[in-house]
PDB file of C-alpha atoms and ligand atoms in Angstrom:
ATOM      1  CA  UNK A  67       0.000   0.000   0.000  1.00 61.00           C
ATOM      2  CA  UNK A  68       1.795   3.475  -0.743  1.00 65.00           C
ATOM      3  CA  UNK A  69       1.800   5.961   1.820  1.00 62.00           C
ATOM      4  CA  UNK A  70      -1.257   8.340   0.526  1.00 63.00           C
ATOM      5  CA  UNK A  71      -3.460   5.076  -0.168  1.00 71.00           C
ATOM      6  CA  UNK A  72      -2.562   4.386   3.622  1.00 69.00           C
ATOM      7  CA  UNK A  73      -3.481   7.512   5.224  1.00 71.00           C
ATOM      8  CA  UNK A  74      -7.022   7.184   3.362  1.00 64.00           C
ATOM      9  CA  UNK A  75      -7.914   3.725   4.886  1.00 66.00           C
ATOM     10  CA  UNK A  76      -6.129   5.317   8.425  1.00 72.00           C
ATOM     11  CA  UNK A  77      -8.892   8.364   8.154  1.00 63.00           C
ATOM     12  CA  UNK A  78     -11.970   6.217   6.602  1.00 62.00           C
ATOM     13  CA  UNK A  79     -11.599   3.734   9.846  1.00 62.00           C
ATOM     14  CA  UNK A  80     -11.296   6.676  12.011  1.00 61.00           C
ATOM     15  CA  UNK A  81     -14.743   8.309  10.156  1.00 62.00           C
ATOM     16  CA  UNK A  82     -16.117   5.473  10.763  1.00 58.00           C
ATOM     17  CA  UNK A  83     -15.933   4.242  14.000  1.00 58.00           C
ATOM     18  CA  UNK A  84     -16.768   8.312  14.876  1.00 58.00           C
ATOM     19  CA  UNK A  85     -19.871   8.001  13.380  1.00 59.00           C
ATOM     20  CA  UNK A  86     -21.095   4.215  14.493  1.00 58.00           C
ATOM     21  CA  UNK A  87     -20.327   5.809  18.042  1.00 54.00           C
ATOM     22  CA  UNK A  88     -22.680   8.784  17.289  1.00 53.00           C
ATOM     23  CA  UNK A  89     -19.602  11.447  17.659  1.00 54.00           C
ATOM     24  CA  UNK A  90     -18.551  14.066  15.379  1.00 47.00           C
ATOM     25  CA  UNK A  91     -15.729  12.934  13.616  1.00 50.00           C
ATOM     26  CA  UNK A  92     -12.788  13.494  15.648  1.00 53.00           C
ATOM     27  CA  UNK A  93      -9.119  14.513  14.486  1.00 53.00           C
ATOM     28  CA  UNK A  94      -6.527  11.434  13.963  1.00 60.00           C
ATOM     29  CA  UNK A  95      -3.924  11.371  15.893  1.00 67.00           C
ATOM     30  CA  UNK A  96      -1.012  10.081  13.417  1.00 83.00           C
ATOM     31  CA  UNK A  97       2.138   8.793  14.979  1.00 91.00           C
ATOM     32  CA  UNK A  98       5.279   8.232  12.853  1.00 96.00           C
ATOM     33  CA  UNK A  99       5.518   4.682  12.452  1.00 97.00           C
ATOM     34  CA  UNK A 100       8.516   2.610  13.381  1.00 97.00           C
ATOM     35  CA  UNK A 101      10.722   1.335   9.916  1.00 98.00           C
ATOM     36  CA  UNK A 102      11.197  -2.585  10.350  1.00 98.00           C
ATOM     37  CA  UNK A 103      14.373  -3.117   9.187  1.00 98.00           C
ATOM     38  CA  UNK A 104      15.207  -6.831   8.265  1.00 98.00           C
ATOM     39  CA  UNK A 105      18.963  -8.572   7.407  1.00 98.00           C
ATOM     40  CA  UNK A 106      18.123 -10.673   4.673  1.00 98.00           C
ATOM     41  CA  UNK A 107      21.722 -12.634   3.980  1.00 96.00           C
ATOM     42  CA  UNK A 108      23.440 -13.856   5.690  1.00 96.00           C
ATOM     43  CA  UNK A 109      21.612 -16.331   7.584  1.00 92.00           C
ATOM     44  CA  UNK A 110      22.119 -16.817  10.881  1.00 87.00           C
ATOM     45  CA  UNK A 111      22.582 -20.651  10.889  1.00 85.00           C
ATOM     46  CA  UNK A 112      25.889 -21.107   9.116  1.00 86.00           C
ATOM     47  CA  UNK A 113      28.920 -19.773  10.816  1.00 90.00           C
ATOM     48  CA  UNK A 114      31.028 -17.181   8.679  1.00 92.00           C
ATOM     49  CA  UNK A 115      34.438 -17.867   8.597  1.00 92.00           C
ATOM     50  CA  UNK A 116      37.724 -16.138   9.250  1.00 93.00           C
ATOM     51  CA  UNK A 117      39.334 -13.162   6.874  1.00 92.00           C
ATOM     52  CA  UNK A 118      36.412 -14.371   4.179  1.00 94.00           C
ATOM     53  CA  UNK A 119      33.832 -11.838   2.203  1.00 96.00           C
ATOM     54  CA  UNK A 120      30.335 -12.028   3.008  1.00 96.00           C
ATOM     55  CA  UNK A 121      27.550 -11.236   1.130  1.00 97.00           C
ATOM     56  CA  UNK A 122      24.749  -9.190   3.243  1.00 98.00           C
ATOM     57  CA  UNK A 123      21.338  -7.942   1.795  1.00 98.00           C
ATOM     58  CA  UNK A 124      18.913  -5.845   3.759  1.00 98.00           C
ATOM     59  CA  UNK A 125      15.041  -4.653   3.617  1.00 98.00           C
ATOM     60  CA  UNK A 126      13.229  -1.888   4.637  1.00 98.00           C
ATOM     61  CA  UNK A 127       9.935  -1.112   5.375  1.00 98.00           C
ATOM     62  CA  UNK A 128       8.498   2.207   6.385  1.00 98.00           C
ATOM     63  CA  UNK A 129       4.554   2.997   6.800  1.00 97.00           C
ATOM     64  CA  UNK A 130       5.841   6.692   6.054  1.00 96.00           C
ATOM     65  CA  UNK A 131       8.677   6.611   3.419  1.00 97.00           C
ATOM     66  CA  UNK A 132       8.024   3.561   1.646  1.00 97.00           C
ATOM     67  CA  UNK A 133       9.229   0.019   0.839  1.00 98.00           C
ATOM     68  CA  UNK A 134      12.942  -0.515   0.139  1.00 98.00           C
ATOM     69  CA  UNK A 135      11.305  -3.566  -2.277  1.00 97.00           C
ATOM     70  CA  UNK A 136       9.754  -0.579  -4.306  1.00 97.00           C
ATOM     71  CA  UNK A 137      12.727   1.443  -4.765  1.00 97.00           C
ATOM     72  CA  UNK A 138      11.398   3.819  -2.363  1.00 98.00           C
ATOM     73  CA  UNK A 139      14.041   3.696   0.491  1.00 98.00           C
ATOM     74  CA  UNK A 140      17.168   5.683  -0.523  1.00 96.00           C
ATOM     75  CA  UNK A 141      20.285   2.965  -0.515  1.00 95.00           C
ATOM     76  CA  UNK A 142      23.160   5.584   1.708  1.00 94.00           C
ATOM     77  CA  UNK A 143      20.067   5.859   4.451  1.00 96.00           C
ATOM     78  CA  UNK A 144      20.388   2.376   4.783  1.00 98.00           C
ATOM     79  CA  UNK A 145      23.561   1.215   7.359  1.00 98.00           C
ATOM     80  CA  UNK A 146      25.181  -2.058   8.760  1.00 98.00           C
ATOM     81  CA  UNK A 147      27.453  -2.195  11.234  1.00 98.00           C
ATOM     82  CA  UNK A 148      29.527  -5.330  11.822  1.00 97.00           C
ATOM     83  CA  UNK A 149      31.098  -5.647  14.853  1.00 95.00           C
ATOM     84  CA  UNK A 150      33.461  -8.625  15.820  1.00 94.00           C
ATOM     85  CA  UNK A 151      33.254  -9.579  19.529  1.00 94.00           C
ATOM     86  CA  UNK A 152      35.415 -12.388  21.422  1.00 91.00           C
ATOM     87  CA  UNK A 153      32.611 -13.723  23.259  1.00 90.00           C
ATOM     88  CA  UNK A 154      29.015 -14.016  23.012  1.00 91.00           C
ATOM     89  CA  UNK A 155      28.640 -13.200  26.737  1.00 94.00           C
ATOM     90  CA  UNK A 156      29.815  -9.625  25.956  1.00 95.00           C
ATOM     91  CA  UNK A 157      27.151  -9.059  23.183  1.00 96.00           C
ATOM     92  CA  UNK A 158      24.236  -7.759  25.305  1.00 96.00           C
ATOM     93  CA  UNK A 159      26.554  -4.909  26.719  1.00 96.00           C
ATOM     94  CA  UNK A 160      27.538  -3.897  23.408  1.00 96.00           C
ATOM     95  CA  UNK A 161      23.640  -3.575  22.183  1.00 96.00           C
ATOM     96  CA  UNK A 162      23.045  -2.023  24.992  1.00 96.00           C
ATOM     97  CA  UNK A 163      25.632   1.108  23.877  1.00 95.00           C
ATOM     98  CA  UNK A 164      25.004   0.215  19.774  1.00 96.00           C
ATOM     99  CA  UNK A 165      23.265   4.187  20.253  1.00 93.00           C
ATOM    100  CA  UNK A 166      26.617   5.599  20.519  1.00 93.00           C
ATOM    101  CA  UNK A 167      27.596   4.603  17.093  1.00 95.00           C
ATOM    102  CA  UNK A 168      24.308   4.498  15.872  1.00 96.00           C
ATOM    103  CA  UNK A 169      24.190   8.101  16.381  1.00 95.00           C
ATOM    104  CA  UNK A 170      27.168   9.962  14.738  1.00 96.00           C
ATOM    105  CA  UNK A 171      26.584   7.276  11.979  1.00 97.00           C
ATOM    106  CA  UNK A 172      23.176   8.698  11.014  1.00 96.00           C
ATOM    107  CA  UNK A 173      24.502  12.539  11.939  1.00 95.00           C
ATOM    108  CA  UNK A 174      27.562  11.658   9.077  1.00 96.00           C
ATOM    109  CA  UNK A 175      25.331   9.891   6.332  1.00 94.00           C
ATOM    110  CA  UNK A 176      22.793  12.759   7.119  1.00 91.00           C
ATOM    111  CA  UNK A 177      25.357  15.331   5.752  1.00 91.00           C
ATOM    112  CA  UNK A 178      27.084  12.861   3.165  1.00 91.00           C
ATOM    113  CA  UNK A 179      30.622  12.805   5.076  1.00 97.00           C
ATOM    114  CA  UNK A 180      30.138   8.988   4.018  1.00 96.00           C
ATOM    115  CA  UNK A 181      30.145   9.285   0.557  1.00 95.00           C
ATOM    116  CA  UNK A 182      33.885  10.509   1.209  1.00 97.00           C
ATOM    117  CA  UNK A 183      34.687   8.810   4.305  1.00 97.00           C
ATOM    118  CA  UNK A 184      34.675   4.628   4.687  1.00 96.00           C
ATOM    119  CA  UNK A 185      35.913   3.298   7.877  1.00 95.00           C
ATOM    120  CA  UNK A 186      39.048   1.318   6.903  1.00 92.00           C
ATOM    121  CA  UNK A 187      39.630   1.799   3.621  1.00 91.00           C
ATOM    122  CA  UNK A 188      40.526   5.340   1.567  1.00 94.00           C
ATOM    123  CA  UNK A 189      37.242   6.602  -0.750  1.00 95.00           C
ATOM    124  CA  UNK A 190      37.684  10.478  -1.505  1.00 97.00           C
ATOM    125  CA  UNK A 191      39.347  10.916   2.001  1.00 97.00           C
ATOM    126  CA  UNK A 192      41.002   9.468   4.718  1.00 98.00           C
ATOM    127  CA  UNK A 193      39.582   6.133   5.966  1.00 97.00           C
ATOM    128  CA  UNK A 194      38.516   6.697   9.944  1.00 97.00           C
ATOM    129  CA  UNK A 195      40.512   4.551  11.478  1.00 96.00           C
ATOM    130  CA  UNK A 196      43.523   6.440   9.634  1.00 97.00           C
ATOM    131  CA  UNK A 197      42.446   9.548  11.028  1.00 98.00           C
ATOM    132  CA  UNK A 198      41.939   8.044  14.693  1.00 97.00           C
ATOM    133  CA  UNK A 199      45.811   6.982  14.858  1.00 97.00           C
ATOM    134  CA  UNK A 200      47.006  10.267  13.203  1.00 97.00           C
ATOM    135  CA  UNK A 201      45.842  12.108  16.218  1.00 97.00           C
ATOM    136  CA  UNK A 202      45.886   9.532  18.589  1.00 92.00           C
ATOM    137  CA  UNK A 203      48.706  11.668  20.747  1.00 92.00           C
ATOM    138  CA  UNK A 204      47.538  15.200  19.593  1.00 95.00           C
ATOM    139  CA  UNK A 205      45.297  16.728  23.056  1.00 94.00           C
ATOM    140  CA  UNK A 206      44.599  19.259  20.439  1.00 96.00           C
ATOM    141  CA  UNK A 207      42.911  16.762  17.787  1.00 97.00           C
ATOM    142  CA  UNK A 208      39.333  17.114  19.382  1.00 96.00           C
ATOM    143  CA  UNK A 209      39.588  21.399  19.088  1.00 96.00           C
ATOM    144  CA  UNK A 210      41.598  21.133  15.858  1.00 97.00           C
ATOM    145  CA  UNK A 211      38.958  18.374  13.658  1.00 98.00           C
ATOM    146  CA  UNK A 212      35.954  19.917  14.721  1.00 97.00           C
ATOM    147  CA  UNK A 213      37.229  23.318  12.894  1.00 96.00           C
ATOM    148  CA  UNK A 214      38.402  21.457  10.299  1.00 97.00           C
ATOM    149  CA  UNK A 215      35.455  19.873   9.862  1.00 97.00           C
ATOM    150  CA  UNK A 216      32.965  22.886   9.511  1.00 97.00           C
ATOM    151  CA  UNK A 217      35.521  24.989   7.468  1.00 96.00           C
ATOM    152  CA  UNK A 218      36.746  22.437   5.129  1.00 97.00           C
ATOM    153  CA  UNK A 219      40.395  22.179   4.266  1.00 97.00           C
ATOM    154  CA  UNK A 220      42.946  20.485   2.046  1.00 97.00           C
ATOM    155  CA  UNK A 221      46.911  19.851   2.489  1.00 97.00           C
ATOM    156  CA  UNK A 222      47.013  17.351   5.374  1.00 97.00           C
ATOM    157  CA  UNK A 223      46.557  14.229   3.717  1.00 97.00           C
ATOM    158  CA  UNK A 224      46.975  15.182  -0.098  1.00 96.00           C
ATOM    159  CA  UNK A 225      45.812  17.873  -2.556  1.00 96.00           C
ATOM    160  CA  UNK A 226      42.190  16.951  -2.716  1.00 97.00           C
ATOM    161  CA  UNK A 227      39.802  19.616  -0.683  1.00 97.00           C
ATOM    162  CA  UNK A 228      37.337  18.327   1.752  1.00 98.00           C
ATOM    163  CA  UNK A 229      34.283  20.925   1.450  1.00 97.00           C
ATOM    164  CA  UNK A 230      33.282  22.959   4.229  1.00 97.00           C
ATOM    165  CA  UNK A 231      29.925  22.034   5.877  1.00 95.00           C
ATOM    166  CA  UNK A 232      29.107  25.466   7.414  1.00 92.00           C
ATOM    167  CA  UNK A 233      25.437  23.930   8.628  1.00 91.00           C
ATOM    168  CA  UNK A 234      26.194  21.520  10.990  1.00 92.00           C
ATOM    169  CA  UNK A 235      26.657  23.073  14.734  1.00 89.00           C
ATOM    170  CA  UNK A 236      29.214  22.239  16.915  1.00 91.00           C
ATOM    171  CA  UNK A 237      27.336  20.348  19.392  1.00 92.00           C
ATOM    172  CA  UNK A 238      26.670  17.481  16.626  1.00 93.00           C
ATOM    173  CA  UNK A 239      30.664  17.754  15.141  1.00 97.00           C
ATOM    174  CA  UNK A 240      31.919  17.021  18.667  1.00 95.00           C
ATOM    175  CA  UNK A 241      29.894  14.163  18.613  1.00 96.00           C
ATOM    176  CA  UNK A 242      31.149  12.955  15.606  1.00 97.00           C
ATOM    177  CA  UNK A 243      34.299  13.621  16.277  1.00 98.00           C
ATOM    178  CA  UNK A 244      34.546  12.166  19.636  1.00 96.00           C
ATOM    179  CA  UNK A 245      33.357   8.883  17.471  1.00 97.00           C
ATOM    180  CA  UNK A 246      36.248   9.156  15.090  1.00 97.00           C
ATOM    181  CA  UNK A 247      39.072   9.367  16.966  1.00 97.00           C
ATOM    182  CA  UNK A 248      37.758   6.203  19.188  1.00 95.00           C
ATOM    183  CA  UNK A 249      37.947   4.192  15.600  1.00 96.00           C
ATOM    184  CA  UNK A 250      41.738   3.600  16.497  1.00 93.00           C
ATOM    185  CA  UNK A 251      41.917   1.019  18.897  1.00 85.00           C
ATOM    186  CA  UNK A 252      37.870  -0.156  19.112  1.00 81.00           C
ATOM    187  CA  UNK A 253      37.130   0.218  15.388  1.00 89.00           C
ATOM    188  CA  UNK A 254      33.363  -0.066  14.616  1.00 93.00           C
ATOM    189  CA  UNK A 255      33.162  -1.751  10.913  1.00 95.00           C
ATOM    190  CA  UNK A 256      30.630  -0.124   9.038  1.00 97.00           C
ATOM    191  CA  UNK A 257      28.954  -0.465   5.493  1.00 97.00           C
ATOM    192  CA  UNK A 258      26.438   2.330   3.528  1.00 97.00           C
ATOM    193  CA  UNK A 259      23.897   0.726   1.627  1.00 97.00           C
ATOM    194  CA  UNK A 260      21.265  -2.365   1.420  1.00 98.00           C
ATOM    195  CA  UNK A 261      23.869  -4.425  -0.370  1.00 98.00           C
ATOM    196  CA  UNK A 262      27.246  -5.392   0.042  1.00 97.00           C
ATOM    197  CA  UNK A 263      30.250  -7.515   1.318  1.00 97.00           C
ATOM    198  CA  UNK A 264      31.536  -7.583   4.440  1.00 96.00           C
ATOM    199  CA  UNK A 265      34.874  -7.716   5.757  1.00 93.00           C
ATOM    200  CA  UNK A 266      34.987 -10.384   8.677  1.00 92.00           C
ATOM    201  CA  UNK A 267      38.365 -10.161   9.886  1.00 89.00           C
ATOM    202  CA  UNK A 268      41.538 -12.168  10.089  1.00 90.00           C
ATOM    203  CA  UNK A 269      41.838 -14.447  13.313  1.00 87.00           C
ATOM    204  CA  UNK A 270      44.313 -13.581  16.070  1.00 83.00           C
ATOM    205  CA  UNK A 271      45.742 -16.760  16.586  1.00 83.00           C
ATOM    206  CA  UNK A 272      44.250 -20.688  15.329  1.00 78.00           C
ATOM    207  CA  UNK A 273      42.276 -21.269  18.386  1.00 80.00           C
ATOM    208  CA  UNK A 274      40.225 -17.855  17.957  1.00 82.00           C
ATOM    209  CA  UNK A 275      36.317 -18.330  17.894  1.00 84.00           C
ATOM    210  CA  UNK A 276      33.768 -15.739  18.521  1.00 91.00           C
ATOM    211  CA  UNK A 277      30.983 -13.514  17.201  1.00 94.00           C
ATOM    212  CA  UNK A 278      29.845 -11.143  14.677  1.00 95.00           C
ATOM    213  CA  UNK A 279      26.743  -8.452  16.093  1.00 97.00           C
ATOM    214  CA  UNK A 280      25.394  -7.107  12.590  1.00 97.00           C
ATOM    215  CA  UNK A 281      23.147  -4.503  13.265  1.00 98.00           C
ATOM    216  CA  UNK A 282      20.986  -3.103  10.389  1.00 98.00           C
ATOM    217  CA  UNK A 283      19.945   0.326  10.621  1.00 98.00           C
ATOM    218  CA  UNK A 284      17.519   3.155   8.936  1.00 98.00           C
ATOM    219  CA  UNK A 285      16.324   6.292  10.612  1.00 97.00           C
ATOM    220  CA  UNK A 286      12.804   7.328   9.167  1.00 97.00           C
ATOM    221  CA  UNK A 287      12.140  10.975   7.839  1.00 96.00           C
ATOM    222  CA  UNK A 288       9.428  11.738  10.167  1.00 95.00           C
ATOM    223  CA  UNK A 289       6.056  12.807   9.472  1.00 95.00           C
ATOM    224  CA  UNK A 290       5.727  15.916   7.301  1.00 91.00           C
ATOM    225  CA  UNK A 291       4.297  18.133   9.867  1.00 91.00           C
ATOM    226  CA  UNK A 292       6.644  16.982  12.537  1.00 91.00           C
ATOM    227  CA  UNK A 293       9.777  15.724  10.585  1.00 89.00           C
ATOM    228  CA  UNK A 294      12.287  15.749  13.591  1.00 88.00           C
ATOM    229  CA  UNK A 295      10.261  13.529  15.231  1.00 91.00           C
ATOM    230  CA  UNK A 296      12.089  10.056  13.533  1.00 95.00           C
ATOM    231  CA  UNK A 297      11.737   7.053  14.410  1.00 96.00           C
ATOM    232  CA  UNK A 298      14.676   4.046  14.084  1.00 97.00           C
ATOM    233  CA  UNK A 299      14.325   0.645  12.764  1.00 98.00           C
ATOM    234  CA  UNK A 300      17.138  -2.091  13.746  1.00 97.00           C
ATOM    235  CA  UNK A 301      17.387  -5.085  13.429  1.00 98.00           C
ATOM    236  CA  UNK A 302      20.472  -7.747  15.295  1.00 97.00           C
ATOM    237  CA  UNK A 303      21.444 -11.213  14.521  1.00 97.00           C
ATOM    238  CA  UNK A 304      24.579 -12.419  15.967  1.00 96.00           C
ATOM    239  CA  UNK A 305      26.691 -15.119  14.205  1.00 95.00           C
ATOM    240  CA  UNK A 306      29.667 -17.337  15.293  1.00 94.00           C
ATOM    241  CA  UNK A 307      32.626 -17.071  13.202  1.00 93.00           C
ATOM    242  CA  UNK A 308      35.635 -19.711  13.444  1.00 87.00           C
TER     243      UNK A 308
HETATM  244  C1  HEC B 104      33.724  15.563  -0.965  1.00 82.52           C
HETATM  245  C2  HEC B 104      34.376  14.647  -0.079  1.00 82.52           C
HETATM  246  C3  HEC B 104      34.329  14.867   1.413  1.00 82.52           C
HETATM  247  C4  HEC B 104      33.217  15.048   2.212  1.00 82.52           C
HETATM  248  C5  HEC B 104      31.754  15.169   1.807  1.00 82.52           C
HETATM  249  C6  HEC B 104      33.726  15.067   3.567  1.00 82.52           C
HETATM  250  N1  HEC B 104      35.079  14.919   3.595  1.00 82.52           N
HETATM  251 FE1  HEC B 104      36.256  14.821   5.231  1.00 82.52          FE
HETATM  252  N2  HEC B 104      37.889  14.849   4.083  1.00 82.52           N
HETATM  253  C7  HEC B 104      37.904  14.822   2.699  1.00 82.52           C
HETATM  254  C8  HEC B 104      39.251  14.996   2.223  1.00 82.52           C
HETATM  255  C9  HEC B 104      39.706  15.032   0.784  1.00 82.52           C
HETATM  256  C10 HEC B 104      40.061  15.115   3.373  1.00 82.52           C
HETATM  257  C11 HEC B 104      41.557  15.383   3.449  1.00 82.52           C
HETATM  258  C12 HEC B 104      41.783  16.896   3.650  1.00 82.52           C
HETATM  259  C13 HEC B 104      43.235  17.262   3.835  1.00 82.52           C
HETATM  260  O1  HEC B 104      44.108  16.610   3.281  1.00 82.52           O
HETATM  261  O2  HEC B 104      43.480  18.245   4.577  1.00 82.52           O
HETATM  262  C14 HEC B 104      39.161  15.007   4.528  1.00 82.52           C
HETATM  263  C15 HEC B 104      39.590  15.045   5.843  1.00 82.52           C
HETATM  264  C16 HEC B 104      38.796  14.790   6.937  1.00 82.52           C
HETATM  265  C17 HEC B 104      39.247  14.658   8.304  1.00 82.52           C
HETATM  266  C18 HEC B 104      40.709  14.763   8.770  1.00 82.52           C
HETATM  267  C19 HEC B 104      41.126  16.230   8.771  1.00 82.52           C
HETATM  268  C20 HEC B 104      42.592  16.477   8.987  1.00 82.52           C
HETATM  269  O3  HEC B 104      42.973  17.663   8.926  1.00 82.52           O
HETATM  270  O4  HEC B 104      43.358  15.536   9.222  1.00 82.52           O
HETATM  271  C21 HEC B 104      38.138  14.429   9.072  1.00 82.52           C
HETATM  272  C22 HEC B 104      38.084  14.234  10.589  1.00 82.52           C
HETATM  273  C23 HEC B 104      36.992  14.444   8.182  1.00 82.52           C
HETATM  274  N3  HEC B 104      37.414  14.657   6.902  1.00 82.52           N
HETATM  275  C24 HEC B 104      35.678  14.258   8.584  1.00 82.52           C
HETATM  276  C25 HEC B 104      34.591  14.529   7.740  1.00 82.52           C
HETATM  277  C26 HEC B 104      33.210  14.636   8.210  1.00 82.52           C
HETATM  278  C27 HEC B 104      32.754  14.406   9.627  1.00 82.52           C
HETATM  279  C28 HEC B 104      32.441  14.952   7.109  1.00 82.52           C
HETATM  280  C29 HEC B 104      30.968  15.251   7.055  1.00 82.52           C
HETATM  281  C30 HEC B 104      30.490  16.338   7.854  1.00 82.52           C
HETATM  282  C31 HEC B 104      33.337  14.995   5.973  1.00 82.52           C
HETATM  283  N4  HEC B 104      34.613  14.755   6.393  1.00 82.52           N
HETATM  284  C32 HEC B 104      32.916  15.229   4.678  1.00 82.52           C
HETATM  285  C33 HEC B 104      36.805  14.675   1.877  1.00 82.52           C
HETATM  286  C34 HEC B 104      35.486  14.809   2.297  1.00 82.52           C
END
């Protein structure tokens, strides 16, 4: 059903039940729906296996913006997050904080930073993780990127410019930055998109087992007369890797 064709069985049902009650019709209350988010591939019944490329695929549904099986979900909206832990007992604490990256995630693919910015490997600049050790030492790094950030710059890590972004305040760049210059020693693997490969990493040593926490991830656009109040679909499934 498409969002308009929605709204018009939403109102009819409300009509109706106002008038077999004897009332005048009364104003609907619409709340923004919650997007349900689903992880397609892999499944979570064979376990992945070391330093390999996985296949993911995801789906999105949204009463509001539309079905991802329609072409109606925008693909960079879409994130995964793949997060390699060394024992399932530690997997419920990590859900419990998956907000923190969740957050600066959305506030970057919000203002496209991730159509230039991957987090290990180089697109139109510097991977995160690369930029997390580079200022690993500097006290100054936290003052210094969030400038750098909202003025734009070039020179540091090549010729190519990074474009200011003069509309983002510098409550939400803090944030952001705070999450990049963690990606050093805790890196949080991410991927933009409904399709893909991921990365599952190379094992320590040969007795290594643990987990993988994928965490699918689309934050709605609101309702068009209140469009800040979103609304975030996730979806979890854990698998062992070995
Ligand atoms: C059009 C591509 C592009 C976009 C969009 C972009 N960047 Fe960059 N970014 C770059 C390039 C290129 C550099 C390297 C600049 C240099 O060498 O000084 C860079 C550098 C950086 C650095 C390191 C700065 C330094 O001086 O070491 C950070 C941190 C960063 N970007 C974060 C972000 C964030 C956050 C956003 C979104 C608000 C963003 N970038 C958007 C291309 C981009």
């Amino acid at each position: 059903m498409t969002y308009m064709q929605n709204r018009l069985v939403q109102f009819l049902v409300i009509y109706l039940l106002s008038m077999i009650c004897g009332m005048a019709p009364i104003q609907a209350q619409v709340e923004n729906n919650t997007p349900i988010v689903k992880i397609i591939q892999p499944k979570t019944s064979k376990p992945l296996k070391w330093n390999t490329l996985i296949p993911y695929s995801i789906t999105v549904n949204d009463v509001e913006d539309g079905n991802s099986a329609y072409e109606e979900i925008t693909d960079w909206e879409v994130l995964l997050i793949a997060k390699y832990l060394k024992d399932s007992s530690l997997v419920k604490d990590y859900l419990a904080r998956i907000k923190l990256d969740l957050v600066p995630l959305f506030a970057m693919s919000k203002s496209t930073c991730l159509t230039c910015h991957a987090a290990s490997s180089k697109l139109i600049g510097p991977s995160f993780d690369l930029i997390a050790k580079r200022y690993r030492e500097n006290d100054r790094a936290k003052t210094y990127l969030t400038e750098k950030i909202i003025s734009g710059g070039t020179g540091i890590w090549g010729e190519v410019k990074m474009p200011p972004n003069p509309d983002l305040n510098k409550a939400e760049v803090a944030l952001i930055v705070d999450w990049i210059l963690k990606q050093a020693d805790n890196p949080t693997p991410f991927y933009v998109g409904m399709e893909g490969a991921i990365r599952a990493q190379k094992a320590q040593t040969n007795s290594d087992i643990g987990v993988y926490v994928l965490t699918a991830a689309y934050k709605d656009h609101g309702l068009t007369s209140a469009p800040k109040n979103q609304k975030l679909g996730l979806q979890t499934i854990t698998l062992k890797i070995r």
